[in-house]
């Protein structure tokens, strides 16, 4: 008995989704996204504000974007993600559609529906796509995993810790200030 062939989707399929429906595309498979919680949005806002303030004060050329913000990973049309926070230091990667290529730093805030994606699929995809730094912020477990792919290092932190940012010397984020 022959197995049914699985459909391979492209970015064109993402753009054909009904208005208001969000999904990501990894290796040609569509993964639908649930709306974020209030805690999720508070964390995203606070972290991105700290990053934006650092960039502004230091007159750095990087930019910070909050999701939904399109990131087109790789050279094909089968990978499209919307990280919660993307920091991009190469302005040539940014156009009116989003980021063409890998951001320098990605932060994903885990939701119950995104746990498997953030810890597994996206971890592998971001590493192989040459993202320099990847944070998994998990409010349910009150922990933050920091992957410094440039130095092949990983650290685990809590919501009581001050976390150094690898791509920006001099920037640390004090998670205790967030009172989540």
mmCIF file of C-alpha atoms in Angstrom:
data_model
loop_
_atom_site.group_PDB
_atom_site.id
_atom_site.type_symbol
_atom_site.label_atom_id
_atom_site.label_comp_id
_atom_site.label_asym_id
_atom_site.label_seq_id
_atom_site.Cartn_x
_atom_site.Cartn_y
_atom_site.Cartn_z
ATOM 1 C CA UNK A 1 0.000 0.000 0.000
ATOM 2 C CA UNK A 2 1.447 3.370 -1.015
ATOM 3 C CA UNK A 3 1.732 6.143 1.549
ATOM 4 C CA UNK A 4 -0.028 9.416 0.901
ATOM 5 C CA UNK A 5 2.410 12.077 -0.198
ATOM 6 C CA UNK A 6 2.653 14.985 2.216
ATOM 7 C CA UNK A 7 2.064 18.390 0.642
ATOM 8 C CA UNK A 8 5.023 20.738 0.700
ATOM 9 C CA UNK A 9 3.955 24.342 1.294
ATOM 10 C CA UNK A 10 5.711 27.557 0.299
ATOM 11 C CA UNK A 11 5.665 31.171 1.404
ATOM 12 C CA UNK A 12 2.953 31.788 -1.220
ATOM 13 C CA UNK A 13 0.680 29.510 0.836
ATOM 14 C CA UNK A 14 1.347 31.601 3.950
ATOM 15 C CA UNK A 15 0.255 34.743 2.081
ATOM 16 C CA UNK A 16 -2.959 32.976 0.998
ATOM 17 C CA UNK A 17 -4.097 32.379 4.590
ATOM 18 C CA UNK A 18 -7.280 34.208 5.609
ATOM 19 C CA UNK A 19 -6.804 37.624 7.224
ATOM 20 C CA UNK A 20 -5.953 37.322 10.889
ATOM 21 C CA UNK A 21 -4.747 33.730 10.662
ATOM 22 C CA UNK A 22 -1.072 33.386 11.520
ATOM 23 C CA UNK A 23 1.237 30.501 10.738
ATOM 24 C CA UNK A 24 4.890 29.742 10.276
ATOM 25 C CA UNK A 25 6.517 27.596 7.643
ATOM 26 C CA UNK A 26 9.421 25.299 8.459
ATOM 27 C CA UNK A 27 10.853 23.019 5.796
ATOM 28 C CA UNK A 28 7.628 23.216 3.804
ATOM 29 C CA UNK A 29 5.279 22.378 6.703
ATOM 30 C CA UNK A 30 2.739 24.887 8.024
ATOM 31 C CA UNK A 31 2.450 25.396 11.780
ATOM 32 C CA UNK A 32 -0.517 27.499 12.888
ATOM 33 C CA UNK A 33 -0.054 29.970 15.724
ATOM 34 C CA UNK A 34 -2.407 30.711 18.605
ATOM 35 C CA UNK A 35 -2.843 34.309 19.782
ATOM 36 C CA UNK A 36 -0.324 35.268 22.494
ATOM 37 C CA UNK A 37 -1.325 35.706 26.143
ATOM 38 C CA UNK A 38 -1.076 38.932 28.103
ATOM 39 C CA UNK A 39 1.995 37.645 30.021
ATOM 40 C CA UNK A 40 3.617 36.747 26.706
ATOM 41 C CA UNK A 41 3.017 40.227 25.314
ATOM 42 C CA UNK A 42 4.302 41.936 28.485
ATOM 43 C CA UNK A 43 7.557 39.996 28.314
ATOM 44 C CA UNK A 44 8.014 40.746 24.604
ATOM 45 C CA UNK A 45 7.340 44.453 25.153
ATOM 46 C CA UNK A 46 9.708 44.747 28.123
ATOM 47 C CA UNK A 47 12.619 42.870 26.544
ATOM 48 C CA UNK A 48 12.294 44.672 23.203
ATOM 49 C CA UNK A 49 12.133 48.040 25.000
ATOM 50 C CA UNK A 50 15.386 47.306 26.862
ATOM 51 C CA UNK A 51 17.026 46.298 23.572
ATOM 52 C CA UNK A 52 15.712 49.341 21.691
ATOM 53 C CA UNK A 53 16.894 51.685 24.460
ATOM 54 C CA UNK A 54 20.366 50.118 24.387
ATOM 55 C CA UNK A 55 20.560 50.455 20.604
ATOM 56 C CA UNK A 56 19.395 54.080 20.776
ATOM 57 C CA UNK A 57 21.786 55.120 23.571
ATOM 58 C CA UNK A 58 24.752 53.405 21.914
ATOM 59 C CA UNK A 59 23.846 54.647 18.442
ATOM 60 C CA UNK A 60 24.142 51.100 17.222
ATOM 61 C CA UNK A 61 23.045 50.326 13.668
ATOM 62 C CA UNK A 62 21.026 47.261 14.698
ATOM 63 C CA UNK A 63 17.223 47.284 14.738
ATOM 64 C CA UNK A 64 14.779 45.450 16.977
ATOM 65 C CA UNK A 65 11.442 44.174 15.665
ATOM 66 C CA UNK A 66 8.536 42.625 17.569
ATOM 67 C CA UNK A 67 6.396 39.902 16.090
ATOM 68 C CA UNK A 68 4.548 39.529 13.942
ATOM 69 C CA UNK A 69 7.570 40.329 11.804
ATOM 70 C CA UNK A 70 8.389 38.121 8.832
ATOM 71 C CA UNK A 71 11.744 36.366 8.751
ATOM 72 C CA UNK A 72 12.553 34.466 5.578
ATOM 73 C CA UNK A 73 15.189 31.901 6.565
ATOM 74 C CA UNK A 74 17.371 30.317 3.945
ATOM 75 C CA UNK A 75 17.604 30.540 0.223
ATOM 76 C CA UNK A 76 14.338 28.764 -0.552
ATOM 77 C CA UNK A 77 10.645 29.553 -0.192
ATOM 78 C CA UNK A 78 9.931 26.855 2.393
ATOM 79 C CA UNK A 79 10.957 28.661 5.606
ATOM 80 C CA UNK A 80 9.083 31.605 7.095
ATOM 81 C CA UNK A 81 8.936 32.406 10.809
ATOM 82 C CA UNK A 82 7.613 35.229 12.969
ATOM 83 C CA UNK A 83 9.877 35.395 16.040
ATOM 84 C CA UNK A 84 8.614 37.288 19.058
ATOM 85 C CA UNK A 85 11.707 39.519 18.906
ATOM 86 C CA UNK A 86 14.231 39.832 16.077
ATOM 87 C CA UNK A 87 17.400 41.913 16.263
ATOM 88 C CA UNK A 88 18.979 42.579 12.873
ATOM 89 C CA UNK A 89 22.346 44.291 12.519
ATOM 90 C CA UNK A 90 22.685 44.153 8.723
ATOM 91 C CA UNK A 91 20.320 46.740 7.223
ATOM 92 C CA UNK A 92 20.655 45.089 3.811
ATOM 93 C CA UNK A 93 18.598 42.161 5.158
ATOM 94 C CA UNK A 94 15.584 44.348 5.955
ATOM 95 C CA UNK A 95 13.001 45.300 3.346
ATOM 96 C CA UNK A 96 9.288 46.134 3.302
ATOM 97 C CA UNK A 97 8.354 42.442 3.708
ATOM 98 C CA UNK A 98 10.627 41.681 6.681
ATOM 99 C CA UNK A 99 14.055 40.139 7.130
ATOM 100 C CA UNK A 100 15.646 38.257 4.253
ATOM 101 C CA UNK A 101 18.029 35.898 6.004
ATOM 102 C CA UNK A 102 18.929 35.309 9.611
ATOM 103 C CA UNK A 103 18.533 37.896 12.349
ATOM 104 C CA UNK A 104 21.514 38.264 14.655
ATOM 105 C CA UNK A 105 19.444 37.597 17.776
ATOM 106 C CA UNK A 106 16.045 35.967 18.189
ATOM 107 C CA UNK A 107 13.948 35.806 21.345
ATOM 108 C CA UNK A 108 10.991 33.427 21.522
ATOM 109 C CA UNK A 109 8.587 33.568 24.468
ATOM 110 C CA UNK A 110 7.143 30.113 25.029
ATOM 111 C CA UNK A 111 3.381 29.626 25.007
ATOM 112 C CA UNK A 112 1.708 26.285 25.765
ATOM 113 C CA UNK A 113 0.995 25.865 22.047
ATOM 114 C CA UNK A 114 4.542 26.817 20.943
ATOM 115 C CA UNK A 115 6.611 24.793 23.449
ATOM 116 C CA UNK A 116 7.621 21.976 21.071
ATOM 117 C CA UNK A 117 8.359 24.411 18.239
ATOM 118 C CA UNK A 118 10.489 26.803 20.320
ATOM 119 C CA UNK A 119 12.535 24.111 22.090
ATOM 120 C CA UNK A 120 13.028 21.778 19.148
ATOM 121 C CA UNK A 121 12.233 22.784 15.580
ATOM 122 C CA UNK A 122 13.143 26.455 15.911
ATOM 123 C CA UNK A 123 16.265 25.738 17.968
ATOM 124 C CA UNK A 124 17.583 23.510 15.185
ATOM 125 C CA UNK A 125 16.404 25.824 12.391
ATOM 126 C CA UNK A 126 17.902 28.968 13.949
ATOM 127 C CA UNK A 127 21.212 27.257 14.641
ATOM 128 C CA UNK A 128 21.546 25.931 11.099
ATOM 129 C CA UNK A 129 20.447 29.311 9.662
ATOM 130 C CA UNK A 130 23.382 31.033 11.454
ATOM 131 C CA UNK A 131 21.407 33.087 13.963
ATOM 132 C CA UNK A 132 24.091 34.323 16.365
ATOM 133 C CA UNK A 133 22.059 34.195 19.587
ATOM 134 C CA UNK A 134 18.737 32.585 20.514
ATOM 135 C CA UNK A 135 16.800 33.038 23.754
ATOM 136 C CA UNK A 136 13.925 30.803 24.816
ATOM 137 C CA UNK A 137 11.979 32.645 27.517
ATOM 138 C CA UNK A 138 9.627 30.254 29.296
ATOM 139 C CA UNK A 139 7.243 32.016 31.717
ATOM 140 C CA UNK A 140 5.637 28.696 32.693
ATOM 141 C CA UNK A 141 8.952 27.256 33.867
ATOM 142 C CA UNK A 142 10.332 30.652 34.960
ATOM 143 C CA UNK A 143 13.519 30.027 33.009
ATOM 144 C CA UNK A 144 15.442 31.428 30.083
ATOM 145 C CA UNK A 145 17.727 29.340 27.895
ATOM 146 C CA UNK A 146 20.378 31.351 26.098
ATOM 147 C CA UNK A 147 22.077 29.812 23.085
ATOM 148 C CA UNK A 148 25.229 31.588 21.943
ATOM 149 C CA UNK A 149 25.718 29.809 18.645
ATOM 150 C CA UNK A 150 28.826 31.822 17.745
ATOM 151 C CA UNK A 151 30.685 30.441 20.756
ATOM 152 C CA UNK A 152 28.886 27.088 20.885
ATOM 153 C CA UNK A 153 27.666 27.864 24.390
ATOM 154 C CA UNK A 154 24.379 27.555 26.274
ATOM 155 C CA UNK A 155 23.307 29.040 29.593
ATOM 156 C CA UNK A 156 20.241 28.564 31.758
ATOM 157 C CA UNK A 157 18.824 31.444 33.785
ATOM 158 C CA UNK A 158 15.792 32.198 35.947
ATOM 159 C CA UNK A 159 13.438 35.153 36.116
ATOM 160 C CA UNK A 160 15.526 36.374 39.073
ATOM 161 C CA UNK A 161 18.755 36.641 37.038
ATOM 162 C CA UNK A 162 20.451 39.384 35.088
ATOM 163 C CA UNK A 163 21.339 37.913 31.717
ATOM 164 C CA UNK A 164 24.243 39.164 29.610
ATOM 165 C CA UNK A 165 23.542 39.617 25.910
ATOM 166 C CA UNK A 166 26.206 37.987 23.767
ATOM 167 C CA UNK A 167 25.859 40.137 20.658
ATOM 168 C CA UNK A 168 26.029 43.421 22.629
ATOM 169 C CA UNK A 169 28.882 43.863 25.066
ATOM 170 C CA UNK A 170 27.631 45.977 27.935
ATOM 171 C CA UNK A 171 23.962 44.963 27.699
ATOM 172 C CA UNK A 172 22.381 42.733 30.307
ATOM 173 C CA UNK A 173 18.691 42.204 30.886
ATOM 174 C CA UNK A 174 17.504 42.054 34.490
ATOM 175 C CA UNK A 175 14.579 39.652 34.357
ATOM 176 C CA UNK A 176 13.695 40.340 38.029
ATOM 177 C CA UNK A 177 12.595 43.854 37.013
ATOM 178 C CA UNK A 178 9.829 42.355 34.872
ATOM 179 C CA UNK A 179 7.798 40.970 37.812
ATOM 180 C CA UNK A 180 6.190 38.323 35.664
#
